[in-house]
Amino acid sequence: MNIGSLSTNWLLYKTMMDISRIGINDRTNLSGLNSGSFELLLQQALLQAEMNQQSNSRLDALPFTSLNSFSPEAVTSQPVISQTTNEASLTDAAKTAGDTLNPYLKGVLQDTGHLFAEAGEKYQINPALLAAISIHETGNGTSNAARFKYNVAGMMGKNGLKSYDSVRDSIFDMARNLRQNYLNQGKQTISQIGSKYAPIGAANDPTQLNNHWVTGVQSQFNKLTDKAGLA
């Protein structure tokens, strides 16, 4: 309990000690105060002490909040590529993310939102990134590689473009590749991923489509995170 730099308890006790040390007839000379002003000073000290005690009681009742803690609900973050998910809510999260993605997927990618969500959960990757890469690589599900080889991620093998038994296999292989060979290696942005995933000037890119990979994937990713809310 403080008044400026003084303790009100000290002020009160000091006043009472002074009273006990002097006679009733000397009170009018205490610090040049008359009895009326002295009583007023004493009343003010008592009142201040009581108010401070009540204030401290209210503060003691408040919950303690560490400076190192925060409420996730109060934080608005930029879209992230790598994400973690609560194991108890994987199925519900996949359904929600899949339903959110589906309106933006066409061609052989139509109604595959749940596959991007499931692969994202398995490999801890934002499904918006997986979908953005597939949309860009396949012209949103219309390329020959997507239609005839079910390759929806531009994944290359020893003999050129890989062939898959299903779109699902292609999506999960893309997610595995991104996790193991990109995200786990410190490549955490689309630009960093693009420098390896679709390097400019690569021998297998005679038409120089890789020049547009980063801007194309980033554009699709922004659309999915901004409009579809998959940040």
Phi, psi and omega in degrees: 000114185233140167242105189061236178258009182258147173272129180293329175298316180297317180298318181294312182294322179296319180296315181295324178294321179297322180295319183291337184272346183241158178279165181299330183283342181267359186297329183290346180260000182294108178056026178076016182260145170274171185297325181294312180291328178294318179295323179296318178298316179297318179297319180296319179297317179296317181295317180297320179298318180293318180296318180294323178296319178293320179297316179296326178296321179292321179295321180296334183277347181286144178292144179279131178238121181290145177293343181269001182254158177207164179261117180303328182294338183268359184256129173253113185252159175288156179304138180243151180274310179268136182215158175247155185224143176292123184303327185290344185241022184299313184296313179297320180295320180295317180297316182295312180296320179297315178297326180288325181284325190309319181299343183259000184253132182232180177058222181289350178272356182301133178062028177253013182306321181294333178290318176296321180292317180294318178294322178297320179292319183295319184253009177056056179229140177301122181298339177296327178291315180300315180294320181298319178296315181295318179300316181291315185294329188248006186062041182057055172082016186246355184287160178297322180299322180287319186283325187253340181240359184054026177267105186252014183227006181067025182289133183254146174241192181296331183249031180102211181299133178290152172248144182232159178282339182201163175298324180301314181299321180293317181296316181291327177291322177298314181296318178300314181297316180295319180293310187286319190254358181230292184298315180290347178260010176092003178272100191248359178239162180297324178296317179294319178296316183299328181296338178252321184292319181220069184296137179292134180086011181296148182296330182270019180230065184295334180267005175059037177291336180297339178301334185253006186295309184298311181293324180292313180293320180298320179297315179293321179297317179297321180296316183289324181280325181279309185275323182269349176071034181258033178294000000 
